[in-house]
């Protein structure tokens, strides 16, 4: 443990740059505590503190611009890849799209304070076509707020932080083990919550080939898109109804859109999230509300696109 503390003291600028860069690229390695510690080490030396802030902001901007360009070049599919490394991938895309859809580039001002939001928000800015100059402006301001608050916090409570570092150093390997156990418990808890959610939403899926076959034969099921309105506008399965779900929405606000009698061809729900969690959650809610023959679409919109099937836009299929 003492080695790690000495490393921060001796190579604080390099450690900060690498830590922030790696975290903003998507790795679950928190940089905020390191920023607080380096701020405490800097103490009243405002010039050293300013160098920490500038270097950390530069690292964040480099990583965010890489995600922005990836979103601009590869579109919506890059969002799913980011969420696969998230500790809470099921709600990752839906919550980020909801926040960005409501606040736009201004959401980047607080993005780095929300775990898992910063990387996907940067990619989403590229996906939806946010101008690069606007993205850089708000992303830089957001990074300044995030980094500056950590360094200021460390500077204000430098004595307390120094005392904590002294305790951890005195504990030696025990301190390192304590931190590792805390991180392990946190990751294990997230994993267990995800497994419990996946098990609770196990149900039959319909493949994109089956859905396409039904449409080709004129057996038109009701198709529901539970992504955000912004994502729906960017492209959706032809004939799909847009049911944007907020994080705590139930099925009731949308149920009137479905026929009360048993639908002869069923209801197919799709999202663009790992394990079709959002679609399966709504399917379960509809089943409990009395609707039968409701199934999520296996693989969601990404599987539909990968199969080479047509993707519609509102102007193409709305009067």
Short mmCIF file of N, CA and C in Angstrom, two decimals, residues 107-185:
data_model
loop_
_atom_site.label_atom_id
_atom_site.label_comp_id
_atom_site.label_asym_id
_atom_site.label_seq_id
_atom_site.Cartn_x
_atom_site.Cartn_y
_atom_site.Cartn_z
N UNK A 107 -26.07 17.86 -21.06
CA UNK A 107 -25.92 16.73 -20.14
C UNK A 107 -24.46 16.36 -19.92
N UNK A 108 -23.59 16.77 -20.86
CA UNK A 108 -22.16 16.49 -20.72
C UNK A 108 -21.54 17.25 -19.55
N UNK A 109 -22.23 18.28 -19.07
CA UNK A 109 -21.70 19.05 -17.93
C UNK A 109 -21.65 18.20 -16.67
N UNK A 110 -22.56 17.23 -16.56
CA UNK A 110 -22.60 16.40 -15.34
C UNK A 110 -22.33 14.92 -15.67
N UNK A 111 -22.00 14.63 -16.92
CA UNK A 111 -21.87 13.24 -17.36
C UNK A 111 -20.86 12.46 -16.55
N UNK A 112 -19.75 13.07 -16.20
CA UNK A 112 -18.68 12.34 -15.53
C UNK A 112 -18.97 12.05 -14.06
N UNK A 113 -20.02 12.65 -13.53
CA UNK A 113 -20.42 12.35 -12.16
C UNK A 113 -21.37 11.15 -12.10
N UNK A 114 -21.85 10.69 -13.25
CA UNK A 114 -22.79 9.57 -13.31
C UNK A 114 -22.03 8.34 -13.80
N UNK A 115 -21.88 7.31 -12.97
CA UNK A 115 -21.10 6.13 -13.37
C UNK A 115 -21.62 5.52 -14.67
N UNK A 116 -20.72 5.28 -15.61
CA UNK A 116 -21.06 4.64 -16.86
C UNK A 116 -21.68 5.55 -17.90
N UNK A 117 -21.92 6.83 -17.55
CA UNK A 117 -22.61 7.72 -18.47
C UNK A 117 -21.67 8.44 -19.43
N UNK A 118 -20.46 8.77 -18.96
CA UNK A 118 -19.58 9.65 -19.73
C UNK A 118 -19.21 9.06 -21.09
N UNK A 119 -18.75 7.81 -21.12
CA UNK A 119 -18.29 7.21 -22.38
C UNK A 119 -19.42 7.09 -23.38
N UNK A 120 -20.56 6.57 -22.93
CA UNK A 120 -21.67 6.36 -23.86
C UNK A 120 -22.30 7.68 -24.29
N UNK A 121 -22.28 8.70 -23.42
CA UNK A 121 -22.79 10.00 -23.80
C UNK A 121 -21.93 10.62 -24.90
N UNK A 122 -20.62 10.42 -24.81
CA UNK A 122 -19.73 10.94 -25.85
C UNK A 122 -19.99 10.25 -27.18
N UNK A 123 -20.16 8.92 -27.14
CA UNK A 123 -20.46 8.18 -28.37
C UNK A 123 -21.82 8.58 -28.92
N UNK A 124 -22.80 8.76 -28.03
CA UNK A 124 -24.15 9.14 -28.46
C UNK A 124 -24.15 10.51 -29.12
N UNK A 125 -23.30 11.42 -28.63
CA UNK A 125 -23.20 12.73 -29.26
C UNK A 125 -22.76 12.60 -30.72
N UNK A 126 -21.85 11.67 -30.98
CA UNK A 126 -21.44 11.42 -32.36
C UNK A 126 -22.54 10.75 -33.17
N UNK A 127 -23.27 9.82 -32.54
CA UNK A 127 -24.34 9.10 -33.24
C UNK A 127 -25.42 10.06 -33.71
N UNK A 128 -25.85 10.98 -32.84
CA UNK A 128 -26.97 11.87 -33.18
C UNK A 128 -26.52 13.09 -33.96
N UNK A 129 -25.22 13.24 -34.20
CA UNK A 129 -24.75 14.33 -35.05
C UNK A 129 -24.54 15.65 -34.34
N UNK A 130 -24.27 15.62 -33.05
CA UNK A 130 -23.94 16.86 -32.34
C UNK A 130 -22.68 17.48 -32.97
N UNK A 131 -22.71 18.76 -33.34
CA UNK A 131 -21.52 19.37 -33.94
C UNK A 131 -20.29 19.20 -33.05
N UNK A 132 -19.15 18.94 -33.68
CA UNK A 132 -17.93 18.69 -32.91
C UNK A 132 -17.59 19.87 -32.00
N UNK A 133 -17.74 21.10 -32.50
CA UNK A 133 -17.39 22.28 -31.69
C UNK A 133 -18.27 22.37 -30.45
N UNK A 134 -19.57 22.04 -30.60
CA UNK A 134 -20.49 22.07 -29.46
C UNK A 134 -20.12 20.97 -28.47
N UNK A 135 -19.80 19.79 -29.00
CA UNK A 135 -19.41 18.67 -28.13
C UNK A 135 -18.15 19.02 -27.34
N UNK A 136 -17.14 19.55 -28.01
CA UNK A 136 -15.88 19.88 -27.34
C UNK A 136 -16.10 20.93 -26.26
N UNK A 137 -16.95 21.93 -26.55
CA UNK A 137 -17.21 22.99 -25.58
C UNK A 137 -17.82 22.43 -24.30
N UNK A 138 -18.93 21.69 -24.43
CA UNK A 138 -19.62 21.18 -23.24
C UNK A 138 -18.83 20.07 -22.56
N UNK A 139 -18.14 19.26 -23.35
CA UNK A 139 -17.36 18.18 -22.75
C UNK A 139 -16.17 18.74 -21.96
N UNK A 140 -15.54 19.77 -22.49
CA UNK A 140 -14.42 20.39 -21.77
C UNK A 140 -14.90 21.04 -20.48
N UNK A 141 -16.03 21.76 -20.56
CA UNK A 141 -16.59 22.38 -19.34
C UNK A 141 -16.96 21.31 -18.31
N UNK A 142 -17.54 20.21 -18.78
CA UNK A 142 -17.90 19.13 -17.87
C UNK A 142 -16.68 18.51 -17.22
N UNK A 143 -15.62 18.32 -18.01
CA UNK A 143 -14.38 17.76 -17.46
C UNK A 143 -13.76 18.72 -16.44
N UNK A 144 -13.82 20.01 -16.73
CA UNK A 144 -13.29 21.01 -15.79
C UNK A 144 -14.04 20.97 -14.46
N UNK A 145 -15.36 20.85 -14.53
CA UNK A 145 -16.17 20.79 -13.32
C UNK A 145 -15.83 19.54 -12.52
N UNK A 146 -15.75 18.41 -13.24
CA UNK A 146 -15.48 17.12 -12.58
C UNK A 146 -14.09 17.08 -11.95
N UNK A 147 -13.08 17.41 -12.73
CA UNK A 147 -11.70 17.39 -12.23
C UNK A 147 -11.50 18.46 -11.17
N UNK A 148 -11.99 19.68 -11.46
CA UNK A 148 -11.79 20.78 -10.53
C UNK A 148 -12.41 20.52 -9.17
N UNK A 149 -13.60 19.89 -9.16
CA UNK A 149 -14.26 19.60 -7.87
C UNK A 149 -13.44 18.60 -7.06
N UNK A 150 -12.85 17.60 -7.74
CA UNK A 150 -12.06 16.59 -7.04
C UNK A 150 -10.78 17.20 -6.46
N UNK A 151 -10.09 17.98 -7.27
CA UNK A 151 -8.84 18.60 -6.81
C UNK A 151 -9.12 19.60 -5.69
N UNK A 152 -10.21 20.38 -5.83
CA UNK A 152 -10.57 21.35 -4.79
C UNK A 152 -10.93 20.62 -3.49
N UNK A 153 -11.68 19.52 -3.63
CA UNK A 153 -12.06 18.73 -2.45
C UNK A 153 -10.82 18.20 -1.73
N UNK A 154 -9.86 17.68 -2.51
CA UNK A 154 -8.62 17.18 -1.92
C UNK A 154 -7.83 18.28 -1.25
N UNK A 155 -7.81 19.46 -1.88
CA UNK A 155 -7.06 20.58 -1.32
C UNK A 155 -7.68 21.08 -0.02
N UNK A 156 -9.01 21.16 0.01
CA UNK A 156 -9.70 21.66 1.20
C UNK A 156 -9.57 20.71 2.38
N UNK A 157 -9.56 19.41 2.08
CA UNK A 157 -9.49 18.41 3.14
C UNK A 157 -8.16 17.66 3.09
N UNK A 158 -7.11 18.40 2.75
CA UNK A 158 -5.80 17.77 2.58
C UNK A 158 -5.32 17.09 3.87
N UNK A 159 -5.57 17.71 5.02
CA UNK A 159 -5.14 17.11 6.29
C UNK A 159 -5.84 15.78 6.52
N UNK A 160 -7.15 15.74 6.28
CA UNK A 160 -7.91 14.51 6.46
C UNK A 160 -7.44 13.42 5.51
N UNK A 161 -7.22 13.80 4.24
CA UNK A 161 -6.76 12.83 3.25
C UNK A 161 -5.38 12.31 3.60
N UNK A 162 -4.51 13.21 4.05
CA UNK A 162 -3.16 12.79 4.45
C UNK A 162 -3.23 11.81 5.62
N UNK A 163 -4.13 12.07 6.58
CA UNK A 163 -4.28 11.16 7.71
C UNK A 163 -4.76 9.79 7.24
N UNK A 164 -5.70 9.79 6.28
CA UNK A 164 -6.21 8.52 5.76
C UNK A 164 -5.11 7.76 5.04
N UNK A 165 -4.30 8.47 4.26
CA UNK A 165 -3.18 7.82 3.55
C UNK A 165 -2.18 7.25 4.56
N UNK A 166 -1.97 7.98 5.64
CA UNK A 166 -1.04 7.48 6.66
C UNK A 166 -1.55 6.19 7.30
N UNK A 167 -2.87 6.14 7.53
CA UNK A 167 -3.47 4.92 8.10
C UNK A 167 -3.32 3.75 7.13
N UNK A 168 -3.64 4.01 5.84
CA UNK A 168 -3.54 2.94 4.84
C UNK A 168 -2.10 2.47 4.67
N UNK A 169 -1.15 3.42 4.75
CA UNK A 169 0.25 3.06 4.63
C UNK A 169 0.68 2.20 5.82
N UNK A 170 0.19 2.58 7.00
CA UNK A 170 0.53 1.81 8.21
C UNK A 170 -0.05 0.39 8.14
N UNK A 171 -1.19 0.26 7.50
CA UNK A 171 -1.79 -1.06 7.36
C UNK A 171 -1.03 -1.94 6.37
N UNK A 172 -0.25 -1.29 5.50
CA UNK A 172 0.55 -2.04 4.53
C UNK A 172 -0.31 -2.86 3.59
N UNK A 173 0.02 -4.14 3.45
CA UNK A 173 -0.74 -5.02 2.56
C UNK A 173 -2.18 -5.15 3.03
N UNK A 174 -2.40 -5.04 4.33
CA UNK A 174 -3.76 -5.12 4.86
C UNK A 174 -4.65 -4.03 4.30
N UNK A 175 -4.10 -2.83 4.14
CA UNK A 175 -4.87 -1.73 3.56
C UNK A 175 -5.24 -1.99 2.12
N UNK A 176 -4.28 -2.55 1.37
CA UNK A 176 -4.54 -2.88 -0.03
C UNK A 176 -5.61 -3.97 -0.13
N UNK A 177 -5.50 -4.96 0.76
CA UNK A 177 -6.50 -6.04 0.77
C UNK A 177 -7.88 -5.48 1.10
N UNK A 178 -7.94 -4.54 2.05
CA UNK A 178 -9.20 -3.93 2.44
C UNK A 178 -9.86 -3.22 1.26
N UNK A 179 -9.06 -2.46 0.50
CA UNK A 179 -9.59 -1.78 -0.67
C UNK A 179 -10.04 -2.78 -1.73
N UNK A 180 -9.25 -3.83 -1.93
CA UNK A 180 -9.59 -4.85 -2.93
C UNK A 180 -10.88 -5.58 -2.56
N UNK A 181 -11.05 -5.87 -1.27
CA UNK A 181 -12.27 -6.55 -0.82
C UNK A 181 -13.48 -5.66 -1.04
N UNK A 182 -13.34 -4.37 -0.74
CA UNK A 182 -14.45 -3.44 -0.95
C UNK A 182 -14.86 -3.37 -2.42
N UNK A 183 -13.86 -3.29 -3.31
CA UNK A 183 -14.14 -3.26 -4.74
C UNK A 183 -14.77 -4.57 -5.20
N UNK A 184 -14.25 -5.68 -4.67
CA UNK A 184 -14.79 -6.99 -5.04
C UNK A 184 -16.24 -7.16 -4.62
N UNK A 185 -16.58 -6.69 -3.42
CA UNK A 185 -17.96 -6.78 -2.93
C UNK A 185 -18.88 -5.95 -3.81
#
